Amino acid sequence: MTPDEFKQWGYRFVDWISDYLSHPERHVVLSNAKPGDVRSQLPSMPPEGPESFDQILRDLDRVIVPGLTHWNHPSFFAYFPNTGSEPGIFGEMLTAAFNVNGMVWQTSPAATELEELVMDWLREMVGLPVTFKGMILDTASISTFHALAAARECITERSVREEGISGPGAPVLRMYASEQAHSSVEKSAMALGIGRRGLVKIGTDAEFRMDAQILEAAIEKDLREGLRPFAVVATVGTTSTTSIDPVARIADVCSRKGLWLHVDAAYAGSAAILPEMRHILDGCDRADSFVTNPHKWLLTPMDLSAFYCRRPEMLKRAFSLTADYLKTLEGDSVTNAMDYTLQLGRRFRALKFWMVVRHYGVEGLRARIREHIRLAKLFASFVESDPRFEIMAPSPFSTVCFRLKAGDAENQALIDRVNASGKLFISHTRLKEKLTARLAIGNLRSSEEHVRAAWEIIAAR
Ligand code: PLP
């Protein structure tokens, strides 16, 4: 491709993206595609010769776009919404253009140093202490995996790094999280050799928060039985209801028992950039590790997970292994990211977050999150004012759990009808054994108009 052709097509693609973002009404939010629809419309073999971008764009419009569920749509209210904001899109363009691999400092000093800088910025923004070292990973699931791998290295009876976790004399490890914790915690237990049975799920109170007393009792029981507790995962903003575990009390238990505390604030951590919401992270300063996802609620395109650790030396113990060909001269004067993570190769993700923060400013980001929280309260007030509906959990952030006062079949029919409208997309969960609808607000372009329109469709008879 010549530079002129690149410019010509670059302008076309930017025009295409701008048109896509400014006309969400053209698309049904939840794709109508049936399994196999997308593949069946495309050749099964790669083209032998080059194809023109005209042809490629035609297929994008004809096949790919109808096969998308439009996460960047302002009426995407399912799961936890996210935003591919314009500055974030520019960041992704530059990341692809530079195409650096930030595996060690030398392979791109700017990638390592900008990552450290923006992780320090975010740490300041949410009010975590400077003792936390931040790094960027792809997802919260992988961040939690790294946290628990570091925690596993802390057991003193055995060097897991050298000996593994099985064989004669190996302790039987136990970790703890609430029954509302994200499935990634259980997956980490599976992947780290703890096993699903090694994760003890702790009961919650009426507002879906971990009960710290039950936690302590469970740890004591396991100790009496000769098992080896090693870590607790607390959640700030659980996936179903966005409940907040009592982190300070859980931190007390962890320090009494000598366990690693990891805090999963994948969605809700971003809200701590609001001074009036800082309290949600009370006690997190005492955690050993913490994760929040700017790719959920901080206008940053997928993927960017911010992982913080107060004991980075334990991450190093879990993951550093330097082959001869990767040794560099700088030694400990720089961060070599590969020493702290399972992966070697690393995308330059910091760029897009740097662009986002600089474009909106922290006050601009606060304004968007504050507005989403206001809109969720407004939506909850609509639900409360209709006697056919009930609210199923407190809404401390921008997510509302609600249902018809009727059986699961009626609620399923409601959710299906709403999503089949194509005008919005909501998801569901199960609370107190009841099917519950869930409306979450988090896209930059979601406004009061979209929330009012959503309620009109939900409440229609
Ligand atoms: N933790 C919580 C509390 C979540 O809600 C989610 C996803 O919604 C995750 C972890 C997983 O996030 P990721 O997709 O970044 O792995």
mmCIF file of N, CA, C and O in Angstrom, residues 178-241:
data_model
loop_
_atom_site.group_PDB
_atom_site.id
_atom_site.type_symbol
_atom_site.label_atom_id
_atom_site.label_comp_id
_atom_site.label_asym_id
_atom_site.label_seq_id
_atom_site.Cartn_x
_atom_site.Cartn_y
_atom_site.Cartn_z
ATOM 1 N N SER A 178 -16.848 -14.703 48.185
ATOM 2 C CA SER A 178 -18.280 -14.813 48.483
ATOM 3 C C SER A 178 -18.976 -15.604 47.390
ATOM 4 O O SER A 178 -18.467 -15.750 46.273
ATOM 5 N N GLU A 179 -20.159 -16.090 47.710
ATOM 6 C CA GLU A 179 -20.921 -16.847 46.705
ATOM 7 C C GLU A 179 -21.339 -15.934 45.549
ATOM 8 O O GLU A 179 -21.791 -16.432 44.521
ATOM 9 N N GLN A 180 -21.164 -14.613 45.703
ATOM 10 C CA GLN A 180 -21.481 -13.675 44.623
ATOM 11 C C GLN A 180 -20.241 -13.307 43.796
ATOM 12 O O GLN A 180 -20.325 -12.486 42.871
ATOM 13 N N ALA A 181 -19.076 -13.866 44.144
ATOM 14 C CA ALA A 181 -17.840 -13.485 43.431
ATOM 15 C C ALA A 181 -17.919 -13.912 41.963
ATOM 16 O O ALA A 181 -18.639 -14.842 41.598
ATOM 17 N N HIS A 182 -17.145 -13.249 41.134
ATOM 18 C CA HIS A 182 -17.152 -13.541 39.699
ATOM 19 C C HIS A 182 -16.559 -14.926 39.421
ATOM 20 O O HIS A 182 -15.661 -15.390 40.137
ATOM 21 N N SER A 183 -17.044 -15.559 38.371
ATOM 22 C CA SER A 183 -16.591 -16.914 38.044
ATOM 23 C C SER A 183 -15.089 -16.982 37.760
ATOM 24 O O SER A 183 -14.475 -18.047 37.828
ATOM 25 N N SER A 184 -14.477 -15.819 37.460
ATOM 26 C CA SER A 184 -13.028 -15.843 37.188
ATOM 27 C C SER A 184 -12.245 -16.284 38.422
ATOM 28 O O SER A 184 -11.133 -16.812 38.291
ATOM 29 N N VAL A 185 -12.807 -16.078 39.618
ATOM 30 C CA VAL A 185 -12.103 -16.505 40.836
ATOM 31 C C VAL A 185 -12.048 -18.038 40.854
ATOM 32 O O VAL A 185 -11.000 -18.644 41.111
ATOM 33 N N GLU A 186 -13.178 -18.643 40.530
ATOM 34 C CA GLU A 186 -13.234 -20.110 40.508
ATOM 35 C C GLU A 186 -12.356 -20.670 39.388
ATOM 36 O O GLU A 186 -11.685 -21.684 39.541
ATOM 37 N N LYS A 187 -12.358 -19.971 38.250
ATOM 38 C CA LYS A 187 -11.503 -20.423 37.142
ATOM 39 C C LYS A 187 -10.027 -20.366 37.545
ATOM 40 O O LYS A 187 -9.246 -21.233 37.166
ATOM 41 N N SER A 188 -9.650 -19.314 38.300
ATOM 42 C CA SER A 188 -8.255 -19.238 38.763
ATOM 43 C C SER A 188 -7.943 -20.422 39.658
ATOM 44 O O SER A 188 -6.850 -21.001 39.576
ATOM 45 N N ALA A 189 -8.905 -20.782 40.525
ATOM 46 C CA ALA A 189 -8.681 -21.934 41.407
ATOM 47 C C ALA A 189 -8.449 -23.186 40.563
ATOM 48 O O ALA A 189 -7.562 -24.002 40.859
ATOM 49 N N MET A 190 -9.211 -23.328 39.482
ATOM 50 C CA MET A 190 -9.036 -24.482 38.607
ATOM 51 C C MET A 190 -7.648 -24.455 37.957
ATOM 52 O O MET A 190 -6.925 -25.452 37.912
ATOM 53 N N ALA A 191 -7.269 -23.278 37.447
ATOM 54 C CA ALA A 191 -6.028 -23.185 36.664
ATOM 55 C C ALA A 191 -4.778 -23.253 37.535
ATOM 56 O O ALA A 191 -3.715 -23.655 37.064
ATOM 57 N N LEU A 192 -4.901 -22.832 38.803
ATOM 58 C CA LEU A 192 -3.715 -22.779 39.671
ATOM 59 C C LEU A 192 -3.531 -24.058 40.481
ATOM 60 O O LEU A 192 -2.699 -24.112 41.390
ATOM 61 N N GLY A 193 -4.325 -25.055 40.172
ATOM 62 C CA GLY A 193 -4.147 -26.333 40.863
ATOM 63 C C GLY A 193 -4.772 -26.364 42.250
ATOM 64 O O GLY A 193 -4.514 -27.278 43.031
ATOM 65 N N ILE A 194 -5.565 -25.349 42.581
ATOM 66 C CA ILE A 194 -6.257 -25.337 43.878
ATOM 67 C C ILE A 194 -7.498 -26.226 43.763
ATOM 68 O O ILE A 194 -7.910 -26.877 44.718
ATOM 69 N N GLY A 195 -8.086 -26.190 42.571
ATOM 70 C CA GLY A 195 -9.295 -26.986 42.307
ATOM 71 C C GLY A 195 -10.546 -26.240 42.736
ATOM 72 O O GLY A 195 -10.500 -25.378 43.619
ATOM 73 N N ARG A 196 -11.656 -26.579 42.100
ATOM 74 C CA ARG A 196 -12.912 -25.907 42.468
ATOM 75 C C ARG A 196 -13.254 -26.175 43.926
ATOM 76 O O ARG A 196 -13.789 -25.325 44.617
ATOM 77 N N ARG A 197 -12.900 -27.383 44.392
ATOM 78 C CA ARG A 197 -13.209 -27.711 45.780
ATOM 79 C C ARG A 197 -12.349 -26.896 46.751
ATOM 80 O O ARG A 197 -12.692 -26.743 47.916
ATOM 81 N N GLY A 198 -11.248 -26.386 46.252
ATOM 82 C CA GLY A 198 -10.370 -25.583 47.100
ATOM 83 C C GLY A 198 -10.846 -24.151 47.273
ATOM 84 O O GLY A 198 -10.263 -23.383 48.030
ATOM 85 N N LEU A 199 -11.893 -23.774 46.529
ATOM 86 C CA LEU A 199 -12.480 -22.442 46.717
ATOM 87 C C LEU A 199 -13.695 -22.586 47.625
ATOM 88 O O LEU A 199 -14.668 -23.258 47.280
ATOM 89 N N VAL A 200 -13.625 -21.938 48.773
ATOM 90 C CA VAL A 200 -14.745 -21.997 49.716
ATOM 91 C C VAL A 200 -15.611 -20.761 49.471
ATOM 92 O O VAL A 200 -15.124 -19.628 49.547
ATOM 93 N N LYS A 201 -16.882 -21.011 49.142
ATOM 94 C CA LYS A 201 -17.779 -19.879 48.854
ATOM 95 C C LYS A 201 -18.489 -19.455 50.131
ATOM 96 O O LYS A 201 -19.195 -20.251 50.748
ATOM 97 N N ILE A 202 -18.272 -18.205 50.484
ATOM 98 C CA ILE A 202 -18.773 -17.687 51.759
ATOM 99 C C ILE A 202 -20.147 -17.058 51.555
ATOM 100 O O ILE A 202 -20.359 -16.319 50.584
ATOM 101 N N GLY A 203 -21.029 -17.329 52.499
ATOM 102 C CA GLY A 203 -22.396 -16.804 52.422
ATOM 103 C C GLY A 203 -22.432 -15.287 52.514
ATOM 104 O O GLY A 203 -21.491 -14.634 52.985
ATOM 105 N N THR A 204 -23.545 -14.724 52.017
ATOM 106 C CA THR A 204 -23.694 -13.268 52.007
ATOM 107 C C THR A 204 -24.905 -12.861 52.844
ATOM 108 O O THR A 204 -25.757 -13.684 53.161
ATOM 109 N N ASP A 205 -24.967 -11.557 53.150
ATOM 110 C CA ASP A 205 -26.103 -11.049 53.928
ATOM 111 C C ASP A 205 -27.266 -10.713 52.985
ATOM 112 O O ASP A 205 -27.198 -10.991 51.773
ATOM 113 N N ALA A 206 -28.303 -10.075 53.525
ATOM 114 C CA ALA A 206 -29.511 -9.809 52.728
ATOM 115 C C ALA A 206 -29.211 -8.880 51.552
ATOM 116 O O ALA A 206 -29.970 -8.824 50.580
ATOM 117 N N GLU A 207 -28.070 -8.142 51.646
ATOM 118 C CA GLU A 207 -27.718 -7.230 50.542
ATOM 119 C C GLU A 207 -26.555 -7.781 49.714
ATOM 120 O O GLU A 207 -25.819 -7.026 49.076
ATOM 121 N N PHE A 208 -26.378 -9.093 49.757
ATOM 122 C CA PHE A 208 -25.434 -9.808 48.880
ATOM 123 C C PHE A 208 -23.962 -9.479 49.159
ATOM 124 O O PHE A 208 -23.115 -9.555 48.282
ATOM 125 N N ARG A 209 -23.657 -9.088 50.412
ATOM 126 C CA ARG A 209 -22.269 -8.784 50.797
ATOM 127 C C ARG A 209 -21.687 -9.944 51.603
ATOM 128 O O ARG A 209 -22.395 -10.543 52.427
ATOM 129 N N MET A 210 -20.411 -10.203 51.397
ATOM 130 C CA MET A 210 -19.780 -11.309 52.130
ATOM 131 C C MET A 210 -19.899 -11.079 53.635
ATOM 132 O O MET A 210 -19.712 -9.951 54.109
ATOM 133 N N ASP A 211 -20.181 -12.158 54.358
ATOM 134 C CA ASP A 211 -20.272 -12.081 55.809
ATOM 135 C C ASP A 211 -18.885 -12.410 56.382
ATOM 136 O O ASP A 211 -18.414 -13.545 56.282
ATOM 137 N N ALA A 212 -18.237 -11.386 56.991
ATOM 138 C CA ALA A 212 -16.855 -11.562 57.454
ATOM 139 C C ALA A 212 -16.766 -12.565 58.601
ATOM 140 O O ALA A 212 -15.736 -13.225 58.782
ATOM 141 N N GLN A 213 -17.852 -12.686 59.367
ATOM 142 C CA GLN A 213 -17.839 -13.664 60.477
ATOM 143 C C GLN A 213 -17.858 -15.091 59.939
ATOM 144 O O GLN A 213 -17.127 -15.958 60.425
ATOM 145 N N ILE A 214 -18.696 -15.301 58.924
ATOM 146 C CA ILE A 214 -18.737 -16.647 58.310
ATOM 147 C C ILE A 214 -17.372 -16.960 57.692
ATOM 148 O O ILE A 214 -16.876 -18.082 57.759
ATOM 149 N N LEU A 215 -16.756 -15.924 57.101
ATOM 150 C CA LEU A 215 -15.421 -16.117 56.507
ATOM 151 C C LEU A 215 -14.436 -16.607 57.565
ATOM 152 O O LEU A 215 -13.739 -17.605 57.369
ATOM 153 N N GLU A 216 -14.398 -15.891 58.685
ATOM 154 C CA GLU A 216 -13.408 -16.249 59.709
ATOM 155 C C GLU A 216 -13.674 -17.655 60.248
ATOM 156 O O GLU A 216 -12.750 -18.452 60.437
ATOM 157 N N ALA A 217 -14.962 -17.973 60.428
ATOM 158 C CA ALA A 217 -15.309 -19.312 60.943
ATOM 159 C C ALA A 217 -14.877 -20.389 59.941
ATOM 160 O O ALA A 217 -14.363 -21.453 60.327
ATOM 161 N N ALA A 218 -15.048 -20.111 58.658
ATOM 162 C CA ALA A 218 -14.677 -21.107 57.628
ATOM 163 C C ALA A 218 -13.163 -21.324 57.625
ATOM 164 O O ALA A 218 -12.678 -22.459 57.484
ATOM 165 N N ILE A 219 -12.414 -20.226 57.780
ATOM 166 C CA ILE A 219 -10.948 -20.348 57.804
ATOM 167 C C ILE A 219 -10.523 -21.181 59.015
ATOM 168 O O ILE A 219 -9.671 -22.082 58.927
ATOM 169 N N GLU A 220 -11.154 -20.901 60.170
ATOM 170 C CA GLU A 220 -10.776 -21.629 61.398
ATOM 171 C C GLU A 220 -11.098 -23.115 61.270
ATOM 172 O O GLU A 220 -10.304 -23.967 61.681
ATOM 173 N N LYS A 221 -12.235 -23.394 60.673
ATOM 174 C CA LYS A 221 -12.616 -24.808 60.483
ATOM 175 C C LYS A 221 -11.563 -25.510 59.598
ATOM 176 O O LYS A 221 -11.105 -26.610 59.908
ATOM 177 N N ASP A 222 -11.182 -24.850 58.510
ATOM 178 C CA ASP A 222 -10.195 -25.464 57.611
ATOM 179 C C ASP A 222 -8.849 -25.671 58.312
ATOM 180 O O ASP A 222 -8.188 -26.697 58.120
ATOM 181 N N LEU A 223 -8.462 -24.697 59.146
ATOM 182 C CA LEU A 223 -7.191 -24.843 59.876
ATOM 183 C C LEU A 223 -7.259 -26.039 60.822
ATOM 184 O O LEU A 223 -6.313 -26.836 60.895
ATOM 185 N N ARG A 224 -8.404 -26.181 61.501
ATOM 186 C CA ARG A 224 -8.559 -27.331 62.417
ATOM 187 C C ARG A 224 -8.446 -28.651 61.665
ATOM 188 O O ARG A 224 -7.947 -29.636 62.185
ATOM 189 N N GLU A 225 -8.900 -28.629 60.414
ATOM 190 C CA GLU A 225 -8.864 -29.873 59.627
ATOM 191 C C GLU A 225 -7.539 -30.092 58.910
ATOM 192 O O GLU A 225 -7.397 -30.980 58.066
ATOM 193 N N GLY A 226 -6.575 -29.221 59.198
ATOM 194 C CA GLY A 226 -5.233 -29.410 58.639
ATOM 195 C C GLY A 226 -5.085 -28.905 57.210
ATOM 196 O O GLY A 226 -4.103 -29.207 56.533
ATOM 197 N N LEU A 227 -6.052 -28.132 56.754
ATOM 198 C CA LEU A 227 -5.940 -27.561 55.404
ATOM 199 C C LEU A 227 -5.139 -26.257 55.484
ATOM 200 O O LEU A 227 -4.865 -25.757 56.572
ATOM 201 N N ARG A 228 -4.798 -25.686 54.310
ATOM 202 C CA ARG A 228 -3.904 -24.522 54.313
ATOM 203 C C ARG A 228 -4.568 -23.326 53.614
ATOM 204 O O ARG A 228 -4.447 -23.163 52.391
ATOM 205 N N PRO A 229 -5.300 -22.496 54.401
ATOM 206 C CA PRO A 229 -5.866 -21.279 53.815
ATOM 207 C C PRO A 229 -4.740 -20.366 53.327
ATOM 208 O O PRO A 229 -3.704 -20.258 53.984
ATOM 209 N N PHE A 230 -4.920 -19.723 52.155
ATOM 210 C CA PHE A 230 -3.846 -18.828 51.693
ATOM 211 C C PHE A 230 -4.341 -17.507 51.109
ATOM 212 O O PHE A 230 -3.567 -16.559 51.011
ATOM 213 N N ALA A 231 -5.625 -17.410 50.704
ATOM 214 C CA ALA A 231 -6.048 -16.148 50.066
ATOM 215 C C ALA A 231 -7.548 -15.949 50.185
ATOM 216 O O ALA A 231 -8.310 -16.913 50.254
ATOM 217 N N VAL A 232 -7.925 -14.671 50.189
ATOM 218 C CA VAL A 232 -9.344 -14.281 50.163
ATOM 219 C C VAL A 232 -9.527 -13.285 49.013
ATOM 220 O O VAL A 232 -8.687 -12.405 48.827
ATOM 221 N N VAL A 233 -10.600 -13.460 48.261
ATOM 222 C CA VAL A 233 -10.950 -12.465 47.237
ATOM 223 C C VAL A 233 -12.215 -11.750 47.685
ATOM 224 O O VAL A 233 -13.260 -12.385 47.882
ATOM 225 N N ALA A 234 -12.111 -10.437 47.883
ATOM 226 C CA ALA A 234 -13.292 -9.619 48.201
ATOM 227 C C ALA A 234 -13.690 -8.884 46.927
ATOM 228 O O ALA A 234 -12.846 -8.603 46.071
ATOM 229 N N THR A 235 -14.973 -8.566 46.809
ATOM 230 C CA THR A 235 -15.432 -7.882 45.595
ATOM 231 C C THR A 235 -16.060 -6.537 45.955
ATOM 232 O O THR A 235 -16.873 -6.452 46.869
ATOM 233 N N VAL A 236 -15.653 -5.524 45.219
ATOM 234 C CA VAL A 236 -16.317 -4.211 45.312
ATOM 235 C C VAL A 236 -17.090 -4.055 44.005
ATOM 236 O O VAL A 236 -16.511 -3.787 42.950
ATOM 237 N N GLY A 237 -18.397 -4.295 44.084
ATOM 238 C CA GLY A 237 -19.223 -4.240 42.871
ATOM 239 C C GLY A 237 -19.360 -5.621 42.253
ATOM 240 O O GLY A 237 -18.780 -5.896 41.199
ATOM 241 N N THR A 238 -20.138 -6.480 42.889
ATOM 242 C CA THR A 238 -20.270 -7.850 42.364
ATOM 243 C C THR A 238 -21.018 -7.827 41.030
ATOM 244 O O THR A 238 -21.778 -6.894 40.736
ATOM 245 N N THR A 239 -20.823 -8.892 40.275
ATOM 246 C CA THR A 239 -21.330 -8.912 38.902
ATOM 247 C C THR A 239 -22.861 -8.889 38.850
ATOM 248 O O THR A 239 -23.438 -8.181 38.028
ATOM 249 N N SER A 240 -23.508 -9.630 39.727
ATOM 250 C CA SER A 240 -24.971 -9.676 39.677
ATOM 251 C C SER A 240 -25.616 -8.383 40.153
ATOM 252 O O SER A 240 -26.412 -7.778 39.451
ATOM 253 N N THR A 241 -25.249 -7.958 41.372
ATOM 254 C CA THR A 241 -26.004 -6.847 41.991
ATOM 255 C C THR A 241 -25.157 -5.604 42.256
ATOM 256 O O THR A 241 -25.695 -4.602 42.705
#
